[in-house]
XYZ file of C-alpha atoms in Angstrom:
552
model
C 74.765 75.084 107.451
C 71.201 74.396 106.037
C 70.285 77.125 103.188
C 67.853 79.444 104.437
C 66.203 81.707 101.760
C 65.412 85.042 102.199
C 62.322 85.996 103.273
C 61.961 89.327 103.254
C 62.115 92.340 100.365
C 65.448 93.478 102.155
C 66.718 90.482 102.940
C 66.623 89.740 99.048
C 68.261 92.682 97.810
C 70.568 92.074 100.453
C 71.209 88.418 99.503
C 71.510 90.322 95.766
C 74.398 92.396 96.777
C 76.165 89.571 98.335
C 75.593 87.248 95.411
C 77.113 89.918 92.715
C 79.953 91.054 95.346
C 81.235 87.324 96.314
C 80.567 85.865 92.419
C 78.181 82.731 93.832
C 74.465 82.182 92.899
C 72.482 81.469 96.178
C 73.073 83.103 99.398
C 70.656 82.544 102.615
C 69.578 84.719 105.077
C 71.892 83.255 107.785
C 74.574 82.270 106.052
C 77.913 84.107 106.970
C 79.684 86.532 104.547
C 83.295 85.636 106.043
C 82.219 82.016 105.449
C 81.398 82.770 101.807
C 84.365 83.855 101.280
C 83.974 87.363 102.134
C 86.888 89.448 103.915
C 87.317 93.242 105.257
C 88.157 94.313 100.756
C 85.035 93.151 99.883
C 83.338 94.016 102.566
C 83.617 97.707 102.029
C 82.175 96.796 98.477
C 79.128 95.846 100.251
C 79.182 98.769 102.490
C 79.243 101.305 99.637
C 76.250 99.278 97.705
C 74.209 99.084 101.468
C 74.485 103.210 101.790
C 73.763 103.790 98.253
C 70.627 101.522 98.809
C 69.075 102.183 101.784
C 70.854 105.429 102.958
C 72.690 103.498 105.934
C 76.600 103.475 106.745
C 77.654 100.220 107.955
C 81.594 100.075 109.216
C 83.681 97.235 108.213
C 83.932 96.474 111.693
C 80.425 96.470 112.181
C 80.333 94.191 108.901
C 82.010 91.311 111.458
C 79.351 91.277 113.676
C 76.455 91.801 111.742
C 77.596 88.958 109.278
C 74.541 87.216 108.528
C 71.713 88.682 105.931
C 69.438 88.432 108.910
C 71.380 90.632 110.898
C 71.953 92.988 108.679
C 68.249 93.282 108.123
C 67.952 94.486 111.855
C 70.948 96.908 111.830
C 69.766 98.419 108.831
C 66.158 99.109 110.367
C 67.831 100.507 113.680
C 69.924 102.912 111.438
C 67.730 104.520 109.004
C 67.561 108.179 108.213
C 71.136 108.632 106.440
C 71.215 110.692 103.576
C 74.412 109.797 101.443
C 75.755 112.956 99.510
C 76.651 111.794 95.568
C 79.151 113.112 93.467
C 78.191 116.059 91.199
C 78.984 116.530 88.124
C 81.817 119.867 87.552
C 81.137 121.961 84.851
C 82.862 121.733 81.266
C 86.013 123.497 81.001
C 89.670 123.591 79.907
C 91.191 121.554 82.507
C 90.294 120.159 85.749
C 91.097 119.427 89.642
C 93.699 116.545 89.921
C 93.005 114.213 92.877
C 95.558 114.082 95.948
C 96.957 110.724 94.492
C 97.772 112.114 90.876
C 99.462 114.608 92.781
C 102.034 112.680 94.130
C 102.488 110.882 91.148
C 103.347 113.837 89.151
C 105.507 115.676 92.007
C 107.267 112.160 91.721
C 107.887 112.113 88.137
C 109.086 115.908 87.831
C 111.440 114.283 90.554
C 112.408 111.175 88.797
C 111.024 111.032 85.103
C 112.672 107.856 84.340
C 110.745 106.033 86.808
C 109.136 102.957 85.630
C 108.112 101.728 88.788
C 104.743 103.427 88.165
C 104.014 101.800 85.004
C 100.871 98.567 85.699
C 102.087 96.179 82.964
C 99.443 93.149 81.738
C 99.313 90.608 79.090
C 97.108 87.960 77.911
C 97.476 84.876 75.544
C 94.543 84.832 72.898
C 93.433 81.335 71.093
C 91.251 81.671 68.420
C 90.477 84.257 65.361
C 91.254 87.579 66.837
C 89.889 90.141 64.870
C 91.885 93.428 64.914
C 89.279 95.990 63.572
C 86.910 94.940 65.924
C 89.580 95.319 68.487
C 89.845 99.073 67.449
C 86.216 99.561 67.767
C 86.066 98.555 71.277
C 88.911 100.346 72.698
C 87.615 103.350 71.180
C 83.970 102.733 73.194
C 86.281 102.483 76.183
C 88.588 106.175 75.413
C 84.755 107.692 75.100
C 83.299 106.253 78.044
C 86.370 106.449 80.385
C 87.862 109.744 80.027
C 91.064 109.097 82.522
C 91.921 107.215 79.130
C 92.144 110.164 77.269
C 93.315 112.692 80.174
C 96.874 114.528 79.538
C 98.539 116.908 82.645
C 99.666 120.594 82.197
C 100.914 123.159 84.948
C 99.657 126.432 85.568
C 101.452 129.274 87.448
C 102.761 125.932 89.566
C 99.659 123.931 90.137
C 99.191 120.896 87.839
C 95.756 120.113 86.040
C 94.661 117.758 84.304
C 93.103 117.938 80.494
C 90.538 116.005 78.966
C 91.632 115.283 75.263
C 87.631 113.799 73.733
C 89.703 113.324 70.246
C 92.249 110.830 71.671
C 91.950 107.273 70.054
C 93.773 103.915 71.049
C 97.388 103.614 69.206
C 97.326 99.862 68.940
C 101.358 98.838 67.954
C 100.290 95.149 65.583
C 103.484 93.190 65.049
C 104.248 89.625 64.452
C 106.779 87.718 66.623
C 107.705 84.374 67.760
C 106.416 83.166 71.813
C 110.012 82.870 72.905
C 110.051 86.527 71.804
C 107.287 87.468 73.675
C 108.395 88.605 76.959
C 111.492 90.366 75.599
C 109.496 92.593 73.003
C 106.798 93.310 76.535
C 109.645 94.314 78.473
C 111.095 96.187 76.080
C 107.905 98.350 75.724
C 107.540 99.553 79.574
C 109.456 102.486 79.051
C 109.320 105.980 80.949
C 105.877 108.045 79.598
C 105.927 111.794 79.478
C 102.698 112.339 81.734
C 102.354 116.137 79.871
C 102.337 114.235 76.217
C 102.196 110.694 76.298
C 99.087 108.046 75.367
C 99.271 106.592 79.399
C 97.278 103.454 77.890
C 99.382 101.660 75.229
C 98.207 98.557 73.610
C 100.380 95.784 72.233
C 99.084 92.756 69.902
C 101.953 90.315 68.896
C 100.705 87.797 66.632
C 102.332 84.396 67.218
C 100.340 82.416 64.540
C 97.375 82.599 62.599
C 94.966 81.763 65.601
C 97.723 82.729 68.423
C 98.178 86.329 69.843
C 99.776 88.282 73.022
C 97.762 91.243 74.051
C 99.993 93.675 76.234
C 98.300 96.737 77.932
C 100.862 99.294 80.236
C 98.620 102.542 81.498
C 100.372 104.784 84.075
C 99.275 104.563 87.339
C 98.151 108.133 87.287
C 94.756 107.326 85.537
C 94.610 103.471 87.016
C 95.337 101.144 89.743
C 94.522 96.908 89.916
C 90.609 97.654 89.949
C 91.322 99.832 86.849
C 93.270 97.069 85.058
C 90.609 94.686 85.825
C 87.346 96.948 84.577
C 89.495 97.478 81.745
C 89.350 93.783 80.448
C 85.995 92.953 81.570
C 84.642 95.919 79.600
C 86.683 94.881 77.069
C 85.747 91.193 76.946
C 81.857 92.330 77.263
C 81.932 95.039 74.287
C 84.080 92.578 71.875
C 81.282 89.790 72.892
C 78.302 92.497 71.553
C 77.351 93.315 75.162
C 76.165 96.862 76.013
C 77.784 98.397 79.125
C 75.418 101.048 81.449
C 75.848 104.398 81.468
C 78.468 105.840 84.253
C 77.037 108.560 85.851
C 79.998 110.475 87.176
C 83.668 110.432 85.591
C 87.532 111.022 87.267
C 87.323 115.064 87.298
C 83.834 114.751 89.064
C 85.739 112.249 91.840
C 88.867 115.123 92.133
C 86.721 117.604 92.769
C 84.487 115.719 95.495
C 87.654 114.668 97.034
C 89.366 118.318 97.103
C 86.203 119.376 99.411
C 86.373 116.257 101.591
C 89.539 116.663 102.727
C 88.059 119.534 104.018
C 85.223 117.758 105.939
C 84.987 116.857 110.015
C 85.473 112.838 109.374
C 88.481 113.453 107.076
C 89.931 115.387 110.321
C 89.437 112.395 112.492
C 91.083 110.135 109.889
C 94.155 112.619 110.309
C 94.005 112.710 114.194
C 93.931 108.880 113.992
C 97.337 108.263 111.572
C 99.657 111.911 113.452
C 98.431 109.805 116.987
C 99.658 105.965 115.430
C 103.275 108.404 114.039
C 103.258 110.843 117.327
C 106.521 108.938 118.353
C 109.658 108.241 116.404
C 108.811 106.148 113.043
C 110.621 102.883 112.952
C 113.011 102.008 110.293
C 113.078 98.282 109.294
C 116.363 97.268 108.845
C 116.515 93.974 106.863
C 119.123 92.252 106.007
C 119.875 92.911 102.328
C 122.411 90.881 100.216
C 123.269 94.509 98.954
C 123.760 98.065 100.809
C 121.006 100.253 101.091
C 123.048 103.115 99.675
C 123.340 100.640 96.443
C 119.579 100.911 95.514
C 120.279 102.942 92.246
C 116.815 101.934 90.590
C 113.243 100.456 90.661
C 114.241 97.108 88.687
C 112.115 94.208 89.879
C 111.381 90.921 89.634
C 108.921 88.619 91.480
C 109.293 85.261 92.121
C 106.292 82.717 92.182
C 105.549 80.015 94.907
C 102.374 78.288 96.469
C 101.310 76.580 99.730
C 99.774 72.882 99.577
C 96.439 72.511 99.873
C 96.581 70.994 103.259
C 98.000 74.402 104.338
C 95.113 76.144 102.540
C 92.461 73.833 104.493
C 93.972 74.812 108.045
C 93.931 78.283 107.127
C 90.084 78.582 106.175
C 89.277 76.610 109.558
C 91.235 78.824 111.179
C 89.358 81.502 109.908
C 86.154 80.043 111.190
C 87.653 79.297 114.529
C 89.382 82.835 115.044
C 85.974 85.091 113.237
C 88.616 86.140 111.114
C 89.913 86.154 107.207
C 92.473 85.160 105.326
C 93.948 88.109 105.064
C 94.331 89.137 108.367
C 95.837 85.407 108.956
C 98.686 85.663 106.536
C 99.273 89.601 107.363
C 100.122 88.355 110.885
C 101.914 85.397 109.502
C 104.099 87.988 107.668
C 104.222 90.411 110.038
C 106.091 87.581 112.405
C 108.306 86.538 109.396
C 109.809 89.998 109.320
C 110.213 90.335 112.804
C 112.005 86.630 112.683
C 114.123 88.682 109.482
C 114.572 91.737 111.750
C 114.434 91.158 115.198
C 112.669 94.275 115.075
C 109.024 94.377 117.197
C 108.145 97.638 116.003
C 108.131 98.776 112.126
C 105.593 99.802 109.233
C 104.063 96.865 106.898
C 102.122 98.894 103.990
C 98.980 97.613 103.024
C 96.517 98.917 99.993
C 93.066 99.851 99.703
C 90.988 100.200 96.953
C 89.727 104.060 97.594
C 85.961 103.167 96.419
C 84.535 103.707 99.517
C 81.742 105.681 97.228
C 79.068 103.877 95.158
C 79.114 106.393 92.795
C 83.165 105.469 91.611
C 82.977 101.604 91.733
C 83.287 100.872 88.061
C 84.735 104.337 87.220
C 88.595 104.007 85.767
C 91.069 105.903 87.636
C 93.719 106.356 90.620
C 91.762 105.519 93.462
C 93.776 103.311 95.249
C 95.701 104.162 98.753
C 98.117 102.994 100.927
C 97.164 102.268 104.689
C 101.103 102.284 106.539
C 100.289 99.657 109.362
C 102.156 100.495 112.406
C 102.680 96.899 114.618
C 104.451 96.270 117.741
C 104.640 92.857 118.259
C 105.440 90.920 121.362
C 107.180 87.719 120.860
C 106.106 86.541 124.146
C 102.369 86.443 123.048
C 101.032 83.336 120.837
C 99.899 83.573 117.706
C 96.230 83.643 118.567
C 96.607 86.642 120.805
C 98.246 88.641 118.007
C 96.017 87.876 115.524
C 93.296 89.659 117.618
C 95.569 92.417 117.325
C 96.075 92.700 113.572
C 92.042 92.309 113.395
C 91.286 95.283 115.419
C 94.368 96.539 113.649
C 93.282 96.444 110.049
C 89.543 97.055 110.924
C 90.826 100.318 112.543
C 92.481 100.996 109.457
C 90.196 100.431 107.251
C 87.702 102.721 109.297
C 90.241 105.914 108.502
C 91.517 104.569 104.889
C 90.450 107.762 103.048
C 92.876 109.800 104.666
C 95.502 109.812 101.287
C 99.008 108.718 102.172
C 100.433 111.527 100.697
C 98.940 113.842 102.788
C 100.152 111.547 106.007
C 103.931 111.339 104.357
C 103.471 115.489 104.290
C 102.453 115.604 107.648
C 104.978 114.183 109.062
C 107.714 116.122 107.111
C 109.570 112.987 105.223
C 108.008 113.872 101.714
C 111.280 115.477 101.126
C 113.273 112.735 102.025
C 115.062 109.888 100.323
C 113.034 107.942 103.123
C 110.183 106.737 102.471
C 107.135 105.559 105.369
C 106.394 102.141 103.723
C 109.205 100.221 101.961
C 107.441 97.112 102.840
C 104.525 95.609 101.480
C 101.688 92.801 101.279
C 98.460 92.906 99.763
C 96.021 90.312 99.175
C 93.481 89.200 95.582
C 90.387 86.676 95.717
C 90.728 86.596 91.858
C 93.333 85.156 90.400
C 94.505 84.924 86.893
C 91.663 86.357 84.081
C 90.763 83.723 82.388
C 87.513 83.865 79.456
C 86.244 82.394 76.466
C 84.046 84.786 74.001
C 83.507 84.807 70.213
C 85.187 81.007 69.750
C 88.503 82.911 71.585
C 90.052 81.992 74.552
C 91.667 84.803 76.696
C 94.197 83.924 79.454
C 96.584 85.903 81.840
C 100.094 85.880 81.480
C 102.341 86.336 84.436
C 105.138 89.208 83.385
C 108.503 88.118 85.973
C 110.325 91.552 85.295
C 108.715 94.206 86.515
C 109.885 97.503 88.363
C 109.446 97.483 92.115
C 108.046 100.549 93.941
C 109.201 99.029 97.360
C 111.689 96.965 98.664
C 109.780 93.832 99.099
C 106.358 93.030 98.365
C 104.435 89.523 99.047
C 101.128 89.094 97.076
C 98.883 86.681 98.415
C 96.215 85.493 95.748
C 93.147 83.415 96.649
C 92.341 80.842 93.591
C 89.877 77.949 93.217
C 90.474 77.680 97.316
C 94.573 77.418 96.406
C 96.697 80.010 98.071
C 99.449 81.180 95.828
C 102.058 83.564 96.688
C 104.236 86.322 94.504
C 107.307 88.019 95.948
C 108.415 91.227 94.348
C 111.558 93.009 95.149
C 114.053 95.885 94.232
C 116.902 93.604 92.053
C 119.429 96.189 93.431
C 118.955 94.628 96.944
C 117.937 91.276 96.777
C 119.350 88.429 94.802
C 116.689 85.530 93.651
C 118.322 83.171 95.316
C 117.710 84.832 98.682
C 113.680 85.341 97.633
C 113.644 81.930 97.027
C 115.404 80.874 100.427
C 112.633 83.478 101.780
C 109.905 81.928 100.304
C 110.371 77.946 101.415
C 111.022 80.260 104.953
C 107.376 81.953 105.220
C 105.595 78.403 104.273
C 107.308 76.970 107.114
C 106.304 79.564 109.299
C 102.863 79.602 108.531
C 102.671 75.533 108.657
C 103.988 76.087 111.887
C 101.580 78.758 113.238
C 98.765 76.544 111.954
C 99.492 74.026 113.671
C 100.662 75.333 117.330
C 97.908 78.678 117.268
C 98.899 79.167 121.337
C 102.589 79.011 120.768
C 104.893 81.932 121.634
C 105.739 83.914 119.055
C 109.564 83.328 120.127
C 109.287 79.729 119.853
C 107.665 79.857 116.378
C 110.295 78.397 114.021
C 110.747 79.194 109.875
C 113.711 77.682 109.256
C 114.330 74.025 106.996
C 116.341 71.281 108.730
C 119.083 72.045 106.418
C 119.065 75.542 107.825
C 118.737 74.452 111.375
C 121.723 72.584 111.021
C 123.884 74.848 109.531
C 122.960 77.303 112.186
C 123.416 74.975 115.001
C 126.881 73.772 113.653
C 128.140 77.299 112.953
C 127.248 78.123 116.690
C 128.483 75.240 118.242
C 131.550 74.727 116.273
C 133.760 76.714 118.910
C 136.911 75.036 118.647
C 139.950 77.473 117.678
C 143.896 78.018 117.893
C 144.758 80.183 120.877
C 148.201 81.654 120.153
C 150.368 80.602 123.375
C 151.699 83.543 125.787
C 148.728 86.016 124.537
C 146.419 87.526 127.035
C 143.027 88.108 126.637
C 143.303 91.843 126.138
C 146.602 91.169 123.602
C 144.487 89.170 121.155
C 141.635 92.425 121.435
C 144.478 95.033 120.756
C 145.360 92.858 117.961
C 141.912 92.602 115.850
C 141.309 96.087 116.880
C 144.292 96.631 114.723
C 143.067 94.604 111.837
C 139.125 95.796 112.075
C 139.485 99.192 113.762
C-alpha cells in the first residue's frame, strides 16, 4: 500500500499513538493496524490512550473495523462527549485496599506457602564494565517511584492489607561464579517468599569475569505480572543510561481502591452476566492423556521446552491473517484449540488465556498485579473447516476481551470451585510480539537468558512469541505429569498441524492430520496387525469369562 500521511491534527496524534504502541516510525492515514502488526493485546493499548485523549471508548471489536487512521478519525467525531473517570489518589495511611488479584494470591499462599509456582523468574547476560554502585542507585530510584516494590501484607481481624514500607531498599546478593554454574545458583534462589516479611523483588549479580555478569531478578507475582517484569528493565536500562523517567501520577493502592468500587459498577455486572451465562451448564473437564495419573501431581515443578516454526510457516500465517481480517493470535489459538481436541477427543473444554488488566490509561506504566485470566469456553465441531472456526474464535476472543475486567477469581467464586482441588483453567496459551530483551547502553550489552526450570501454575502452557517476523514456540508443563520426551513428541505434533491447516484452510476439522509418517505408521500397523492365536474348543463368551477373570 502507498504511504499516505496524515493530514489532519487527529489523524497525527492518532498516527502518534500507533507509532509508540506498534514500535515503527511512519504510519499513514490508511494504513491498517492488523497489517502493522497490530492484534486484539495491543489494541486495547490503543484503546486506553484514544479515551484518555479524546474522551471516546472504542471496543476492541470496533478496533477491527475501524482499522485505518482515517477511520478512526470518523468514529471518533461520531462519538464525542465521553467523560473518562481517572483514578484518585487515597489518602496516606497505615495500610491499604488489596486488589481482587492479590487476594487470591494470598488466600493461595496461606493455603500452600511453599508454592513457587507464583514466583516470575528473569535473567540477563551483561558484556561490558558493569558498575555495581551505580546499579544500587538505580534500583533504589525504582523502590521510590514504584511502591508495589516496597509493599509488605498484614491481616486484620481476617481481612488482609497491604503496607507500604518508603524505607525499603534493594538487597542486591553480589557473588562470583563460573557460567556453567549459572543456572544452578538461579534455580537455587527461587525459593518460597513469606508475603507478610519477605523483599518480593530479589536481585542477583553473578560475576563470571571481569567484563561478564548474570543479572537474576524473581518478584512475586503479587506486586507484578510480564508487563511488570518488562517496565522493570526498561526503567532500569533508561535510569543506568542517565535518562530521567516522568512522573507517575497514580500508584498500586490508588488502582485497589478504584477497582474495589468498580466491581461495584453497572458494566462490571454485565461482565458477570456474560462469564455465569458462558458456565450456566456443566463445566467441562479436559481429560488429557498424561504419561502420569492426575492424582500423582504432588507439585508445581516445571520445565518448558523450546521449538520454532520455519519461516515458510510464518509467511502463510501473516497472509492468512490478511486473507481471514484476523491476527496471529487468534490463528494459532484455533490451531491449538484443534490440537487438544485431536489430544482429547473432547469438543467442549476451557483453554485459559491472559490479559494484561490495563484497560485504564492511568495504570499503563504503573508496576503491579494487573494481569487476568479470560477461561475461554469452545465447542468445536470437527465437521466445520478451519476457516469457519476461526470466525468463531474471533468473535470468541473479541467477546472476551469486551468483558476481561471481570477478575477470575471472582468467576472461580461464583461458580463455587474456589474450594476445590479443581481448578477452571489447567490449560493455557498466551501470545508476546517482543521477544527476548536485548540492549546496548553505557559500552554494555544486556541480553535475555531463557531459564528451562521453572514452576508451572498449570498443566500445560504453549507460549507463542512473535520475533523479527519468526514464530517461536515455548511449552511449559507440570514435570509430575508430563515427561520431556512426550512435550517434545507434542511439539513436532502442533507444527504439523498448523502446516496442515495452512495449507487446506476449507478442510474438515476431522480430516486435519498432526501426526509424522513415523507416527502414521505405527498407528496404522498397530491397528491393522490383527492376526492372533485363538485357543481351539473356546467360545466366544469362554475367552470373555476368562479376561474378565484376569482384568475384572
Amino acid at each position: 500500500m502507498v504511504y499516505e500521511e496524515p493530514e489532519t491534527e487527529m489523524q497525527r496524534k492518532l498516527a502518534s499513538v500507533w507509532s509508540e504502541v506498534l514500535h515503527i516510525e511512519k504510519v499513514g492515514k490508511n494504513d491498517n493496524f492488523f497489517q502493522l502488526g497490530g492484534h486484539s493485546l495491543n489494541a486495547l493499548d490503543v484503546q486506553s490512550r484514544i479515551e484518555k485523549i479524546f474522551g471516546v471508548k472504542i471496543s476492541v471489536r470496533d478496533m477491527f473495523k475501524v482499522n485505518t487512521i482515517s477511520l478512526l478519525e470518523e468514529y471518533i467525531n461520531n462519538h464525542k462527549g465521553h467523560i473518562l473517570e481517572g483514578i484518585d489518589c487515597v489518602d496516606k495511611k497505615d495500610y491499604y485496599e488489596i486488589s481482587s488479584a492479590q487476594r487470591r494470591l494470598l488466600m493461595i499462599n496461606e493455603l500452600n506457602p511453599d508454592d513457587t509456582s507464583y514466583i516470575l523468574s528473569s535473567a540477563y547476560k551483561i558484556h561490558g564494565n558493569l558498575n555495581i554502585e551505580k546499579v544500587k542507585d538505580v534500583f533504589s530510584i525504582l523502590y521510590n517511584r514504584h511502591e508495589s516494590l516496597c509493599t509488605r501484607f498484614i491481616k486484620r481481624e481476617g481481612e488482609y492489607y497491604q503496607v507500604i514500607d518508603k524505607n525499603k531498599r534493594p538487597c542486591i546478593n553480589y557473588q562470583k561464579c563460573t557460567l556453567d554454574e549459572v543456572d544452578q545458583r538461579i534455580q537455587e534462589t527461587i525459593i518460597p517468599m513469606d508475603l507478610m516479611k519477605s523483599d518480593m523483588l530479589q536481585i542477583f549479580i553473578y560475576e563470571i569475569s571481569k567484563n561478564e555478569f548474570v543479572m537474576a531478578i524473581n518478584m512475586h507475582h503479587i506486586i507484578s505480572d510480564g508487563v511488570s517484569v518488562a517496565i522493570l528493565l526498561n526503567e532500569f536500562v533508561m535510569l543506568y543510561d542517565g535518562k530521567r523517567l516522568p512522573d507517575l501520577k497514580v500508584t498500586y493502592k490508588d488502582y485497589s481502591a478504584w477497582q474495589k468500587k468498580y466491581l461495584y459498577s453497572k458494566k462490571m455486572k454485565e461482565q458477570e452476566n456474560y462469564w455465569l451465562d458462558i458456565y450456566k451448564d456443566d463445566i467441562p473437564v479436559i481429560n488429557f492423556p498424561f504419561d502420569y495419573p492426575k492424582e500423582r501431581k504432588k507439585s508445581n515443578n516445571g520445565a518448558r521446552y523450546f521449538f520454532k516454526v520455519c519461516n515458510d510457516i510464518a509467511k502463510r500465517l501473516y497472509s492468512l491473517c490478511k486473507e481471514t481480517e484476523t491476527t496471529p493470535f487468534m490463528i494459532l489459538f484455533g490451531t491449538y484449540c484443534i490440537f487438544l481436541q485431536k489430544y482429547t477427543s473432547q469438543d467442549d473444554f476451557v483453554v485459559g488465556i491472559p490479559s494484561s488488566g490495563r484497560t485504564h490509561d492511568d495504570i499503563k506504566n504503573i508496576i503491579g498485579m494487573f494481569i487476568n485470566v479470560l477461561p475461554i469456553r469452545t465447542k468445536l465441531d470437527i465437521n466445520k473447516s478451519f476457516r469457519e472456526y476461526l470466525a468463531e474464535i474471533k468473535n470468541l476472543t473479541l467477546e472476551s476481551m469486551e468483558n476481561q475486567d471481570y477478575p477470575y477469581e471472582l468467576l472461580v467464586n461464583k461458580l463455587s470451585i474456589g474450594g476445590t482441588d479443581r481448578q477452571l483453567v489447567e490449560i493455557m496459551f498466551a501470545m508476546e510480539n517482543v521477544g527476548d530483551f536485548t540492549v546496548n547502553i553505557d559500552s554494555m550489552e544486556i541480553v535475555e537468558i531463557p531459564i528451562k526450570e521453572l514452576a508451572s501454575k498449570y498443566d500445560l502452557s504453549l507460549y507463542a512469541i512473535e520475533k523479527d517476523n519468526e514464530i517461536q514456540f515455548i511449552f511449559e508443563y507440570c514435570k509430575d505429569l508430563f515427561d520431556e520426551e512426550t512435550i517434545q513428541r507434542m511439539s513436532g505434533n502442533f507444527v504439523i498441524l498448523l502446516d496442515n491447516i495452512l495449507d487446506t484452510i476449507d478442510e474438515k476439522i476431522i480430516n486435519l492430520n498432526y501426526l509424522s509418517a513415523t507416527e502414521e505408521s505405527k498407528l496404522i500397523n498397530e491397528f491393522n496387525n490383527t492376526k492372533a492365536e485363538y485357543p481351539e474348543g473356546k467360545t466366544l463368551v469362554d475367552l470373555f469369562e476368562a479376561q474378565v477373570e484376569k482384568t475384572p
